[in-house]
Coordinates of C-alpha atoms in Angstrom, one line a residue:
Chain A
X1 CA 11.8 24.4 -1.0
X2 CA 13.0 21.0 -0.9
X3 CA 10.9 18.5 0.0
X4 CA 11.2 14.8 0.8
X5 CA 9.1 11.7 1.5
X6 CA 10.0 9.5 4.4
X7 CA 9.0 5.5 4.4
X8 CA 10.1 4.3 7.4
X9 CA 9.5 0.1 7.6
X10 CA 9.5 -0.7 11.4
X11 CA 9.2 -4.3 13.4
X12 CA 5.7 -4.2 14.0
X13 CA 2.5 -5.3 12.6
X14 CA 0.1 -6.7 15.1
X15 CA -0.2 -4.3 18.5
X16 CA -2.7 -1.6 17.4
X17 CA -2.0 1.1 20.3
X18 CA 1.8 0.6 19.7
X19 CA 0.7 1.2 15.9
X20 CA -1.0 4.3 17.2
X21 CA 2.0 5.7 18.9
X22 CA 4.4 5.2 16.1
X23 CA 2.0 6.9 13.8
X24 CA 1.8 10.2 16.3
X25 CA 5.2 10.0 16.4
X26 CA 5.7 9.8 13.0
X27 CA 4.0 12.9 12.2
X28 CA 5.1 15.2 15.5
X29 CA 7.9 16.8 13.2
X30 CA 6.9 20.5 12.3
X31 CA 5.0 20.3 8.7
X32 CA 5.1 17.1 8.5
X33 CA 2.0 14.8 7.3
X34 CA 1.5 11.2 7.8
X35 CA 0.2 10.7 4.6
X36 CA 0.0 6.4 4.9
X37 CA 0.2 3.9 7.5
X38 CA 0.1 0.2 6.2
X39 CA 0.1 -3.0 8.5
X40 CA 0.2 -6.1 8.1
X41 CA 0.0 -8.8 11.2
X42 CA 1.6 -11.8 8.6
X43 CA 4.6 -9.4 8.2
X44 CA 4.8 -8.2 11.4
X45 CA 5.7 -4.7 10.2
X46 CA 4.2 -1.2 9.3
X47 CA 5.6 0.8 6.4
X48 CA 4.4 4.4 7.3
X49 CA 4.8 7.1 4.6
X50 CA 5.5 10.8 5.5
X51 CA 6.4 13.8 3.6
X52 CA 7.5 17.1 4.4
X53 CA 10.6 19.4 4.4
X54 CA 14.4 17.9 5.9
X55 CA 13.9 19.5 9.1
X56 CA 10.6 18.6 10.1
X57 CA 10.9 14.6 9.3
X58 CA 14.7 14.4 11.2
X59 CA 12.3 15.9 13.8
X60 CA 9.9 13.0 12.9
X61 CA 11.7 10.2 12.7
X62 CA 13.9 10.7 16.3
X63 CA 10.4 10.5 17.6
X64 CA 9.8 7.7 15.8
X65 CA 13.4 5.9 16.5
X66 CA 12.4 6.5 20.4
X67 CA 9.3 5.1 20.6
X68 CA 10.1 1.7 18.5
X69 CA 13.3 1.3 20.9
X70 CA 10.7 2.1 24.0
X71 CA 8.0 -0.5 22.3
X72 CA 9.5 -3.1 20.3
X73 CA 12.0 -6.5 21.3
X74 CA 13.2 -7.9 18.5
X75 CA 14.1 -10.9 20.4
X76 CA 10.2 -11.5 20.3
X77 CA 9.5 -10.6 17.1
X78 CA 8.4 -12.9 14.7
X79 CA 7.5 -12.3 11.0
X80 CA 7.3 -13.7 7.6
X81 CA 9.3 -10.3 6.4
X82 CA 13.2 -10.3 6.9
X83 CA 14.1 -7.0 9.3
X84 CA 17.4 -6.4 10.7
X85 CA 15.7 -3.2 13.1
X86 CA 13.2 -2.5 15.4
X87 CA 13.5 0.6 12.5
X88 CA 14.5 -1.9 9.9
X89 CA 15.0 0.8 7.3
X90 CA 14.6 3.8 6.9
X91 CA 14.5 5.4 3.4
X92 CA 14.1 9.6 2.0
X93 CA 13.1 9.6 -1.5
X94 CA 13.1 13.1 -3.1
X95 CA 9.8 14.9 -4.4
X96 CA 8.8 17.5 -7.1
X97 CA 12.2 19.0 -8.3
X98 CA 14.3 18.2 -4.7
X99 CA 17.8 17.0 -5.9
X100 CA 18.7 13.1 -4.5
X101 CA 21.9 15.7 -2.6
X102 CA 19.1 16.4 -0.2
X103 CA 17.9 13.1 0.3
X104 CA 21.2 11.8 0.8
X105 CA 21.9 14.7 3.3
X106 CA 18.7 13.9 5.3
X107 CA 19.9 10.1 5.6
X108 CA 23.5 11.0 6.6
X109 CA 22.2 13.7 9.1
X110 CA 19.2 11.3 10.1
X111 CA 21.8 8.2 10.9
X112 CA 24.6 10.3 12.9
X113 CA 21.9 11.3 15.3
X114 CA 19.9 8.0 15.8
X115 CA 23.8 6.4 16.0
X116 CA 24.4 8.9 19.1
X117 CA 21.5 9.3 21.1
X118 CA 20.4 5.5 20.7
X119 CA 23.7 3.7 20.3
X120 CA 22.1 1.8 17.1
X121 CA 24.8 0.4 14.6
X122 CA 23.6 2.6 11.3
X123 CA 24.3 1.0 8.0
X124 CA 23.5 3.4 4.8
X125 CA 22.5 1.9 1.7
X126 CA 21.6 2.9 -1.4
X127 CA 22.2 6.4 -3.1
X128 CA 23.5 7.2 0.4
X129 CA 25.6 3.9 0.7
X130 CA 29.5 4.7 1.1
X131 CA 30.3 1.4 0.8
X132 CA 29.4 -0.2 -2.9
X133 CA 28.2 -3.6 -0.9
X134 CA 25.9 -2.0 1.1
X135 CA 23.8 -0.3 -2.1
X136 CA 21.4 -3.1 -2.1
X137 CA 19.5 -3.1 1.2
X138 CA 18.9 -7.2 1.0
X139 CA 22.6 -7.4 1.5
X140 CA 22.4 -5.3 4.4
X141 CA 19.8 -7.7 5.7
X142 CA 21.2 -11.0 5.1
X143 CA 21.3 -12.7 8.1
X144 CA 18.4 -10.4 10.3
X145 CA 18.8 -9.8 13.0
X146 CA 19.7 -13.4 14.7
X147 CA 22.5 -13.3 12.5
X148 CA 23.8 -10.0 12.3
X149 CA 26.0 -10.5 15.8
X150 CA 27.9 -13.0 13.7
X151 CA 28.2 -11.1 10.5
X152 CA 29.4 -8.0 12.9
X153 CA 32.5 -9.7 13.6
X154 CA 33.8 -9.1 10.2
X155 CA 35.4 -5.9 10.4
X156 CA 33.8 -5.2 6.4
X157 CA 30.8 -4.8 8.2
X158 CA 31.7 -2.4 11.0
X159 CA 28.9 0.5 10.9
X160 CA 28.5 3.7 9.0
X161 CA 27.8 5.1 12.2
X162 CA 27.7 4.3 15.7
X163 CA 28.9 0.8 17.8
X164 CA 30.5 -2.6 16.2
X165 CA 28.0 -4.1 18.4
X166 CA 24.0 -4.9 17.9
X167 CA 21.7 -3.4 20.3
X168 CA 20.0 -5.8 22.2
X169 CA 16.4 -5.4 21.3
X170 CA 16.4 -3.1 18.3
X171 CA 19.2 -4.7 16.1
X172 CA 20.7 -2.6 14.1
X173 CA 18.6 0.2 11.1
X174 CA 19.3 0.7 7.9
X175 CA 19.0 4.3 6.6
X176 CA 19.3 5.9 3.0
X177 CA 18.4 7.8 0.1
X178 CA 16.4 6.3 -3.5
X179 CA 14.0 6.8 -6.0
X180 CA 10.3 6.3 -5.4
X181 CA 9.9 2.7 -4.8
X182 CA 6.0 0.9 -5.4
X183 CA 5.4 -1.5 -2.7
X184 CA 2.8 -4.3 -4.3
X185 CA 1.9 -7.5 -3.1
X186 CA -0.1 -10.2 -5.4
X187 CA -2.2 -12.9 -3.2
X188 CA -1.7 -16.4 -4.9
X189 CA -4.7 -19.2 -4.6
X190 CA -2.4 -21.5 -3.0
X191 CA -1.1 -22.2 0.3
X192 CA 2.6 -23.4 -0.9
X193 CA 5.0 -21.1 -0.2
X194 CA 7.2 -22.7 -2.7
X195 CA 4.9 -21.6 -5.7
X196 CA 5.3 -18.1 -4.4
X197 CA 8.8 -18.5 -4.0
X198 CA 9.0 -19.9 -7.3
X199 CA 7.1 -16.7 -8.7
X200 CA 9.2 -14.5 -7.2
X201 CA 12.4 -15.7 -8.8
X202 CA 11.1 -15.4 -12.3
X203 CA 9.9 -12.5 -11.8
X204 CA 12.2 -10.6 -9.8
X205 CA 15.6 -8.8 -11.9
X206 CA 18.4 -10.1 -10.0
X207 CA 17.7 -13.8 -11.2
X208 CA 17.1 -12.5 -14.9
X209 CA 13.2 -11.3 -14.8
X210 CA 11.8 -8.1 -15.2
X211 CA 13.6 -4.6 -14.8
X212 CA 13.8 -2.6 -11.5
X213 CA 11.5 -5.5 -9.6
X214 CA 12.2 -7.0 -6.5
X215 CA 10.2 -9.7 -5.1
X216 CA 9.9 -12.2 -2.4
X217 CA 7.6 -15.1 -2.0
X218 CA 6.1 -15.2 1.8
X219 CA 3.7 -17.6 3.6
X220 CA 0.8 -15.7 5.1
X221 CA -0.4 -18.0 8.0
X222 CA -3.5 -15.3 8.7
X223 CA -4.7 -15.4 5.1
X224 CA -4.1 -19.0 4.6
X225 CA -2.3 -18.1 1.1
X226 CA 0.7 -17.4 -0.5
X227 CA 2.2 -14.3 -1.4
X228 CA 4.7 -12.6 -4.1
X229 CA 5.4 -9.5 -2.6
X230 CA 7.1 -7.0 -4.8
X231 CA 9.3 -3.9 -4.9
X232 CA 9.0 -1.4 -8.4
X233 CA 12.2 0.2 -8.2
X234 CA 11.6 2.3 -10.7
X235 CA 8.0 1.9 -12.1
X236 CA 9.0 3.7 -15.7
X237 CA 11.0 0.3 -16.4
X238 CA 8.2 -2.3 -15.4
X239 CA 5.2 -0.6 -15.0
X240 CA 2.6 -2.3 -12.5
X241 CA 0.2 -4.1 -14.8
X242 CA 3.2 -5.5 -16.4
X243 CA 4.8 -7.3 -13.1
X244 CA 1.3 -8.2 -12.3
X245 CA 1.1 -9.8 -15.9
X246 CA 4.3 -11.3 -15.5
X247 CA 3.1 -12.9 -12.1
X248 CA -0.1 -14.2 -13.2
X249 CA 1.8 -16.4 -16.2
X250 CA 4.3 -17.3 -13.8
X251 CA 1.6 -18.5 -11.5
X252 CA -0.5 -19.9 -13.8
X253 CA 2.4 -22.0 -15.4
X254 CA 2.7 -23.8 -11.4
X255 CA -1.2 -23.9 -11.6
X256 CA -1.6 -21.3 -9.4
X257 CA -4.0 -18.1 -9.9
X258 CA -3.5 -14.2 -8.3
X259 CA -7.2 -13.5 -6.6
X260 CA -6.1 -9.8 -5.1
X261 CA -3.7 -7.2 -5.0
X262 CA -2.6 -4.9 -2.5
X263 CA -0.9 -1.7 -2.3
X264 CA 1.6 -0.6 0.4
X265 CA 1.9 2.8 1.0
X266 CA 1.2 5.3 -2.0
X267 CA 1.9 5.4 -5.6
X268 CA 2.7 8.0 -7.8
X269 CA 0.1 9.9 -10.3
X270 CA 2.0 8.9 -13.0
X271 CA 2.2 5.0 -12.6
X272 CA -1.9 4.9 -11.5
X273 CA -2.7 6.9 -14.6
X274 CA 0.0 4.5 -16.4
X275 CA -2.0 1.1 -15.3
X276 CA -5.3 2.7 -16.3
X277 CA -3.7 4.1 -19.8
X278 CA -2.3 0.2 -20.2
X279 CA -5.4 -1.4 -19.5
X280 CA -7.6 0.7 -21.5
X281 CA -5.3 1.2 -24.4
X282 CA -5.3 4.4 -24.4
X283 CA -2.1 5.8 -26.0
X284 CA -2.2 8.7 -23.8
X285 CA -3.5 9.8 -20.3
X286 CA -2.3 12.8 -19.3
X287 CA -3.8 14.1 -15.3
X288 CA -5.5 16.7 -17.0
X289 CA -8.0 14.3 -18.9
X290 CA -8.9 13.5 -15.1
X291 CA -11.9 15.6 -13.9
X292 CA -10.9 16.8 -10.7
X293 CA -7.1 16.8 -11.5
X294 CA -8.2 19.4 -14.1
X295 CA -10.4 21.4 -11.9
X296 CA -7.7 21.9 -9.3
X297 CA -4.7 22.8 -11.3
Chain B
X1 CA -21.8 27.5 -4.8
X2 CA -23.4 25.7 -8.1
X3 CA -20.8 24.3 -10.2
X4 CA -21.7 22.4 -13.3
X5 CA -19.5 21.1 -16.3
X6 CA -20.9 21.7 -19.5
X7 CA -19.8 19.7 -22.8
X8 CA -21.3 21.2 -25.9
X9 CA -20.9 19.3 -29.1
X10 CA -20.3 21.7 -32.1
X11 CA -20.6 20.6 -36.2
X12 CA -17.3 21.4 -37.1
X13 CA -14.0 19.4 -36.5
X14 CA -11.5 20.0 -39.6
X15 CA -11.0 23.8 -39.7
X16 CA -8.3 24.7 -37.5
X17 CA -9.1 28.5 -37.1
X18 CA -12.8 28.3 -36.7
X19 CA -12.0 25.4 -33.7
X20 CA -10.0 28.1 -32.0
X21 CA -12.7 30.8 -32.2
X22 CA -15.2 28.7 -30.7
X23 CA -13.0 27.6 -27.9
X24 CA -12.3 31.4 -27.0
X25 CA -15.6 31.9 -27.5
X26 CA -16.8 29.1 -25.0
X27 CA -14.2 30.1 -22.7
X28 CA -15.8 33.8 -22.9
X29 CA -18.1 33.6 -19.6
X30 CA -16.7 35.2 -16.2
X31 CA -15.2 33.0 -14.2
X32 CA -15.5 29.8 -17.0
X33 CA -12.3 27.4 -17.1
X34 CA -12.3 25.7 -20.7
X35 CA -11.3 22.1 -19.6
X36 CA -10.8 20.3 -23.0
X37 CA -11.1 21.0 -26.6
X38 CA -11.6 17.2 -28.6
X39 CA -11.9 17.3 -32.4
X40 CA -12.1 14.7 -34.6
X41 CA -12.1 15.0 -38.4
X42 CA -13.8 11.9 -39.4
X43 CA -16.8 12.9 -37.2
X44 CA -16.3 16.3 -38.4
X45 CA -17.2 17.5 -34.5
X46 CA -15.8 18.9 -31.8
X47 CA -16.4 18.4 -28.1
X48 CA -15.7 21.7 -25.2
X49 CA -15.6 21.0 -22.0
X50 CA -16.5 23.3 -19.8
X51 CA -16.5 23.9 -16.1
X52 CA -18.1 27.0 -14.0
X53 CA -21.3 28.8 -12.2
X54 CA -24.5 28.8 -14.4
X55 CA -24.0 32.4 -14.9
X56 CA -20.7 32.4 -16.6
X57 CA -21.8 29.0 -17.9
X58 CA -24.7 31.1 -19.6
X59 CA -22.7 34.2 -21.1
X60 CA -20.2 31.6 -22.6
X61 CA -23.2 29.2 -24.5
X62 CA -23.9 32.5 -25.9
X63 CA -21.2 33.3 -27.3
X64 CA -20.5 29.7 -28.9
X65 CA -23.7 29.7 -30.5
X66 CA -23.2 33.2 -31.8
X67 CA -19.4 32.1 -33.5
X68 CA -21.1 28.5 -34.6
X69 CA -24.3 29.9 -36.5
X70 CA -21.6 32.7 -38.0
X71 CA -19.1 30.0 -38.8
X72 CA -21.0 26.8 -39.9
X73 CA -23.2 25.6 -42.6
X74 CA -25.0 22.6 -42.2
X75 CA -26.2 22.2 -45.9
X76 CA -22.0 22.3 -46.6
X77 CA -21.3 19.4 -43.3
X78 CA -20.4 16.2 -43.7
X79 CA -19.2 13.7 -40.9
X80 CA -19.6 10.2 -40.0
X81 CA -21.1 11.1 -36.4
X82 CA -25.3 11.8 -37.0
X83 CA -26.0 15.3 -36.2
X84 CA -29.3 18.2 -36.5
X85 CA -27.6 21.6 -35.8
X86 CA -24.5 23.4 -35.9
X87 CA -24.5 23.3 -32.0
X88 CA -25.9 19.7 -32.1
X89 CA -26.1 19.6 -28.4
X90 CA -25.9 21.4 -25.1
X91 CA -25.5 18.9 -22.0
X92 CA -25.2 20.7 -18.1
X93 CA -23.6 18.2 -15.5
X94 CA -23.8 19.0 -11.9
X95 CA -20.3 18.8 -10.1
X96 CA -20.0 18.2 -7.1
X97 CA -23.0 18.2 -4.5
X98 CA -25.2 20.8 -7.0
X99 CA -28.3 19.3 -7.5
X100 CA -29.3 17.8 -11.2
X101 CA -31.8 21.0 -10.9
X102 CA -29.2 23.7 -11.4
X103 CA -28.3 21.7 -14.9
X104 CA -32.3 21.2 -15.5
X105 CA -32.8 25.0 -14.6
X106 CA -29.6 26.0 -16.6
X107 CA -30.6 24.0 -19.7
X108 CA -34.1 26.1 -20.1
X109 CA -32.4 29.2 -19.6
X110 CA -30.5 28.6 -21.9
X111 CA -32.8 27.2 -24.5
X112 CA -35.4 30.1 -23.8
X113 CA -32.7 32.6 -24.8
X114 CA -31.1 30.6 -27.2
X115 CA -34.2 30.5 -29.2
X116 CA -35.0 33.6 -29.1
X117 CA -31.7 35.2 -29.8
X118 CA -31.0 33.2 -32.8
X119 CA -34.6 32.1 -34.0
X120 CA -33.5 28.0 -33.4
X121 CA -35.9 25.4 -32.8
X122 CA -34.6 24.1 -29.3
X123 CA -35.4 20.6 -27.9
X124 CA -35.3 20.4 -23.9
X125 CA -33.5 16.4 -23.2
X126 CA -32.6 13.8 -20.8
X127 CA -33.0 15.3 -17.2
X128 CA -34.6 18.7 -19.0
X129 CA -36.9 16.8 -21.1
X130 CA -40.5 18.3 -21.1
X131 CA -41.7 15.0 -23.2
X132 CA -40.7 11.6 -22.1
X133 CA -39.9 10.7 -26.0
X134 CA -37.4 13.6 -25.3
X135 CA -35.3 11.7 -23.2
X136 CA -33.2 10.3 -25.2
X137 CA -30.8 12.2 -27.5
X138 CA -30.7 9.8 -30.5
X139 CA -34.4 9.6 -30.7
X140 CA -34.1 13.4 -31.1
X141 CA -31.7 13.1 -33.5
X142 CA -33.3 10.5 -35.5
X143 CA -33.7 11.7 -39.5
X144 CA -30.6 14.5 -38.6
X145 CA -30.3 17.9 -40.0
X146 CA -31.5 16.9 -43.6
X147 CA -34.7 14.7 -42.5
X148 CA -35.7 17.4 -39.6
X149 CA -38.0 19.3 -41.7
X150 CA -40.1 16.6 -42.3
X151 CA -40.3 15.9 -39.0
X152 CA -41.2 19.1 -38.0
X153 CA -44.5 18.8 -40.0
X154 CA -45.6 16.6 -37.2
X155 CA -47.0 18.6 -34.6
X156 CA -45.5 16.0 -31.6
X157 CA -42.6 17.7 -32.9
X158 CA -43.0 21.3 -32.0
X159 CA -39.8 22.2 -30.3
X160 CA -39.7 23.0 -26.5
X161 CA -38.7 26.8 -27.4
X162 CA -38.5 28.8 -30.9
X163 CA -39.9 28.7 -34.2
X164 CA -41.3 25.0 -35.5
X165 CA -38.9 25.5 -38.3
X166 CA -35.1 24.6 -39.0
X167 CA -32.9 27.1 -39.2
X168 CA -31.2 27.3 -42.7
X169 CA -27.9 26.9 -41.7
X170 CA -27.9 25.6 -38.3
X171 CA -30.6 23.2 -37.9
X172 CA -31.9 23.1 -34.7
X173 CA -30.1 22.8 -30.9
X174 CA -30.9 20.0 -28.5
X175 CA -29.6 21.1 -24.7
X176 CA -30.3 19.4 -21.5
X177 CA -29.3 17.9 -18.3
X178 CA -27.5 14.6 -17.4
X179 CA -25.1 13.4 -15.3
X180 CA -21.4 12.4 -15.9
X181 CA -21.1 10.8 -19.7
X182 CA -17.7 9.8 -20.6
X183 CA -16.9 9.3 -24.5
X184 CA -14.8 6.6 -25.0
X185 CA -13.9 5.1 -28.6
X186 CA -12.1 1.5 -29.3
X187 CA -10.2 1.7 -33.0
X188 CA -10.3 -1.9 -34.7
X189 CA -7.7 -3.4 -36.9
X190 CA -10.5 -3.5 -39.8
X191 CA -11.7 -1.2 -42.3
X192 CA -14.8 -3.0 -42.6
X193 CA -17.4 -0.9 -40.9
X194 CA -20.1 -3.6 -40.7
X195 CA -18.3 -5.3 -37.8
X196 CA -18.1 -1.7 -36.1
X197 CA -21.7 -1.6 -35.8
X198 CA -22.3 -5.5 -35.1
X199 CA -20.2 -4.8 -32.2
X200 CA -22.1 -1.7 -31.0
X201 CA -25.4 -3.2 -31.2
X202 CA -24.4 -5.9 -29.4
X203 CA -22.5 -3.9 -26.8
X204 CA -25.2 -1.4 -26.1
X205 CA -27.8 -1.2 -23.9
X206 CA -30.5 -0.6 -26.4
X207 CA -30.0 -4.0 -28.1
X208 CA -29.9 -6.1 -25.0
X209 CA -25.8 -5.6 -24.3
X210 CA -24.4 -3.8 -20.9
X211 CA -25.9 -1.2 -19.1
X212 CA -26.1 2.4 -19.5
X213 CA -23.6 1.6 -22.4
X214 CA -24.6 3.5 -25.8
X215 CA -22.5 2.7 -28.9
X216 CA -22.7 3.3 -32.2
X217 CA -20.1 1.9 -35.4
X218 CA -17.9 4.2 -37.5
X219 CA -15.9 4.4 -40.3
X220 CA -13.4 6.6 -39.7
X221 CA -11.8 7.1 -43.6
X222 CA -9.0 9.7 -42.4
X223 CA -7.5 6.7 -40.4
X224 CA -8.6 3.7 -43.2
X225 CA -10.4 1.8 -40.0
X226 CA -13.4 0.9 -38.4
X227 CA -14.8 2.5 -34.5
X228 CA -16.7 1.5 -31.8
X229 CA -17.9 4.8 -30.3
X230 CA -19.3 4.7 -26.7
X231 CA -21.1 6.7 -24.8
X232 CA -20.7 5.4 -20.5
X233 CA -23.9 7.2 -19.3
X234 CA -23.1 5.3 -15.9
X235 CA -19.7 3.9 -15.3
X236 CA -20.8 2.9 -11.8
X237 CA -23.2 0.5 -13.5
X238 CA -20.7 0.0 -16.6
X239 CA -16.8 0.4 -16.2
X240 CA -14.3 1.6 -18.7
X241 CA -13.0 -1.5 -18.8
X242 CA -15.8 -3.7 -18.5
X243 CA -17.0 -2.0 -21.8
X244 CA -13.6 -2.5 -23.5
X245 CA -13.2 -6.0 -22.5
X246 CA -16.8 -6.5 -23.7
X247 CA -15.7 -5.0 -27.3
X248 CA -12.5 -6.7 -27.2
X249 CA -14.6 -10.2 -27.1
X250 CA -17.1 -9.3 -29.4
X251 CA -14.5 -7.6 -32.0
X252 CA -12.7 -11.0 -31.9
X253 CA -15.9 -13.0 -32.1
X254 CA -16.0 -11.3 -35.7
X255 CA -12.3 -11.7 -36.5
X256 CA -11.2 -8.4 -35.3
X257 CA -8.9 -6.8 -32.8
X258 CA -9.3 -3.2 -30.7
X259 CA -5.5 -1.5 -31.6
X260 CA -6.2 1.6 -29.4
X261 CA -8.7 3.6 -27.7
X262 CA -9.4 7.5 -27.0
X263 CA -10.9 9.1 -24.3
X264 CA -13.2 12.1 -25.7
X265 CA -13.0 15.0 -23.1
X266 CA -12.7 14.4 -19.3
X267 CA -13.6 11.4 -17.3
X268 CA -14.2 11.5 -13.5
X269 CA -11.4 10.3 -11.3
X270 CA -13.3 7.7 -9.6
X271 CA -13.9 6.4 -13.5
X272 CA -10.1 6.1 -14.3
X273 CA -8.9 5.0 -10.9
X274 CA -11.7 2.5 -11.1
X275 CA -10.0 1.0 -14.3
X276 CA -6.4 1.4 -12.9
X277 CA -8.2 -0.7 -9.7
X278 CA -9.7 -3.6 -11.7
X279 CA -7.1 -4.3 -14.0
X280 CA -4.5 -4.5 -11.2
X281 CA -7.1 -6.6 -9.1
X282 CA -7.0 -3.7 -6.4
X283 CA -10.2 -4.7 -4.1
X284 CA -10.1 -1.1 -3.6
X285 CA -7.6 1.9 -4.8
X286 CA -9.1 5.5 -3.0
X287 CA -7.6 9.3 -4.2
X288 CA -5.4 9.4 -1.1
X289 CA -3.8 6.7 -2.3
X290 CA -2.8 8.7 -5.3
X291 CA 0.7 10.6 -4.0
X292 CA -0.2 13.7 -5.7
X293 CA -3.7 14.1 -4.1
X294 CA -2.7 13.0 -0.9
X295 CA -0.3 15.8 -0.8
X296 CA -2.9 18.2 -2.1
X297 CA -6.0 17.2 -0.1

């Protein structure tokens, strides 16, 4: 049976009963499980994760499409994360032995729909971009939503699917198909953005750092700190406790020191067991060394 | 229902064949899942891990101790790890919410019939221990197969069940109850045993180092280096990686360096995610984050 996960980002971070809502929404689809919801009020967003079969998550997520259109105006929206959407993005990542075909299909079928029954300019990005500009997803974003009215009048970028023209309070959403992605934020002793900012460019591949990272240096004004908030494209190529190396040097180098971590969302067996093999030497850990792994399977 | 691991420790680790007759032997009892098999050359031992209900717990002990008093000869053993009997010891672990008295009550079962099966001296330890100098396993095993007769001659060391003399070949049997152990070894870039133990006794509980740590210094001649062996009686009191980073420091206080480790057996989950949390300075890292075990829970 093929079977996806679902990680939709939406605008909004701070109302707890509008939280609430999204979250029952989220799971309504049949078989689907919410298996993650993670807030954060600095951000101003929650990435929930779902998983289930094609079917059941388009279900899902229409829900979910309504109910942030009912709930959230992005002309009030403030937050130290860039979002282009009420549903800023929406990405299916493929489990088990599911082909990336079916996550592709789920995104293409997924942003027809939202583009009909909500009028929502749909951009696709990633495996299921059709454009080659629109694979990386901070293109798609450049500009947010202010700025996308502006950036619409170039006809290059006129909408996968549905209007030329940015709805009014949810912007326009982003929708596609990738690997497993590991969402992981480091917390800096400092309350200069610019040190984070700094991190984050060393760090991050497109300015010459580590493999299959993304990262982005935020401000969080609740915390009083700084933040480097990272994206493991593809954790088999830089493995968690080696960003999180890479960002302590970098940080220590501006005088600055990481005192917590956080993780958004969930992570896969293979790159928890990895950070506990790395740490503890151990040139092997297989799940079945693992108690209750071993038990079950 | 009462579910217990079990993790006998039998004198042999070098002869391939034999190692696979125990195994199928342990793995004899209805119902008993053989977990892990762990053999090790230099120590000339191999560790079982077993998992199941006392009863089919009790059918497969029986059947080991049948193949390892037909298979191995003490007076012909060597190994680097100390040892009294050709099943040197019989530890029951309560899984789960079974109470330590299903292990206690399983280890005298065991040793009743044990010693009067195979006419073996049997000594009753840890949670099982009749005699508070019981307790602990090394003091047990202090003088090992050779020295035990002379121990013997001292009445305070009648064993708990069977005759008050060794058995010729297979020494005597020490089985018990105790909670989770895990087995963890650190391999140093010197040959120079010495160090090996300096660290351990400095590590260990015993000697004034970390808490419900045991350790113990090897020279491991198959792989031409020096090992820390540890025993983690509580990792909630001592993690996996506290103790590593402890004999990383010490090691290098003496000019030496920990090139690997090995995990002997199983550890729990909470023990490996615990290590995968602290080195990514997680404050906290549960199962359900874990994609795998969310999607199985």
């Amino acid at each position: 049976m093929d079977f996806l996960e679902c990680v939709p980002n939406v605008s909004e971070g701070r109302r707890p009963e509008v939280i609430a809502r999204l979250a029952a929404a989220a799971a309504s689809g049949p078989g689907v499980r919410l298996l993650d919801v993670s807030s954060d009020a600095d951000h101003n967003r929650t990435v929930l994760t779902l998983a289930g079969d094609p079917e059941g998550l388009h279900l899902s997520l229409l829900s979910l499409y309504e109910v942030a259109l009912a709930e959230i105006d992005l002309t009030r929206h403030d937050g130290v994360h860039p979002r282009v959407g009420a549903v800023d993005v929406t990405p299916f990542v493929p489990l088990g032995g599911t082909p990336m075909e079916v996550a592709v299909a789920a995104a293409e079928r997924l942003g027809q729909e939202v583009a009909k029954r909500f009028g929502l300019p749909v951009y696709l990005y990633e495996r299921a971009a059709r454009v080659p500009e629109r694979r990386r997803l901070a293109v798609i974003r450049r500009g947010q939503f202010e700025g996308f009215p502006a950036k619409l009048a170039d006809p290059a970028w006129a909408p996968d699917f549905g209007p030329a023209r940015v709805h009014p309070t949810a912007g326009v959403t982003v929708i596609g198909a990738r690997f497993f992605l590991i969402a992981f934020n480091a917390v800096l002793d400092t309350a200069d953005p610019e040190i984070a900012r700094t991190v984050a460019r060393r760090v991050r591949e497109s300015s010459g750092g580590l493999p299959a990272v993304r990262a982005l240096g935020f401000f969080l004004s609740r915390r009083g700190s700084a933040q480097v908030s990272l994206n493991l494209v593809d954790y088999r190529q830089t493995s968690l406790l080696q960003a999180l190396d890479r960002v302590r040097r970098e940080a220590e180098a501006l005088g600055a020191r990481v005192v917590e971590t956080e993780l958004i969302g969930l992570a896969p067996e293979e790159a928890i067991l990895g950070a506990a093999r790395e740490a503890l030497l151990l040139p092997e850990l297989p799940a079945g060394r693992v108690l209750e792994r071993s038990l079950t399977d």
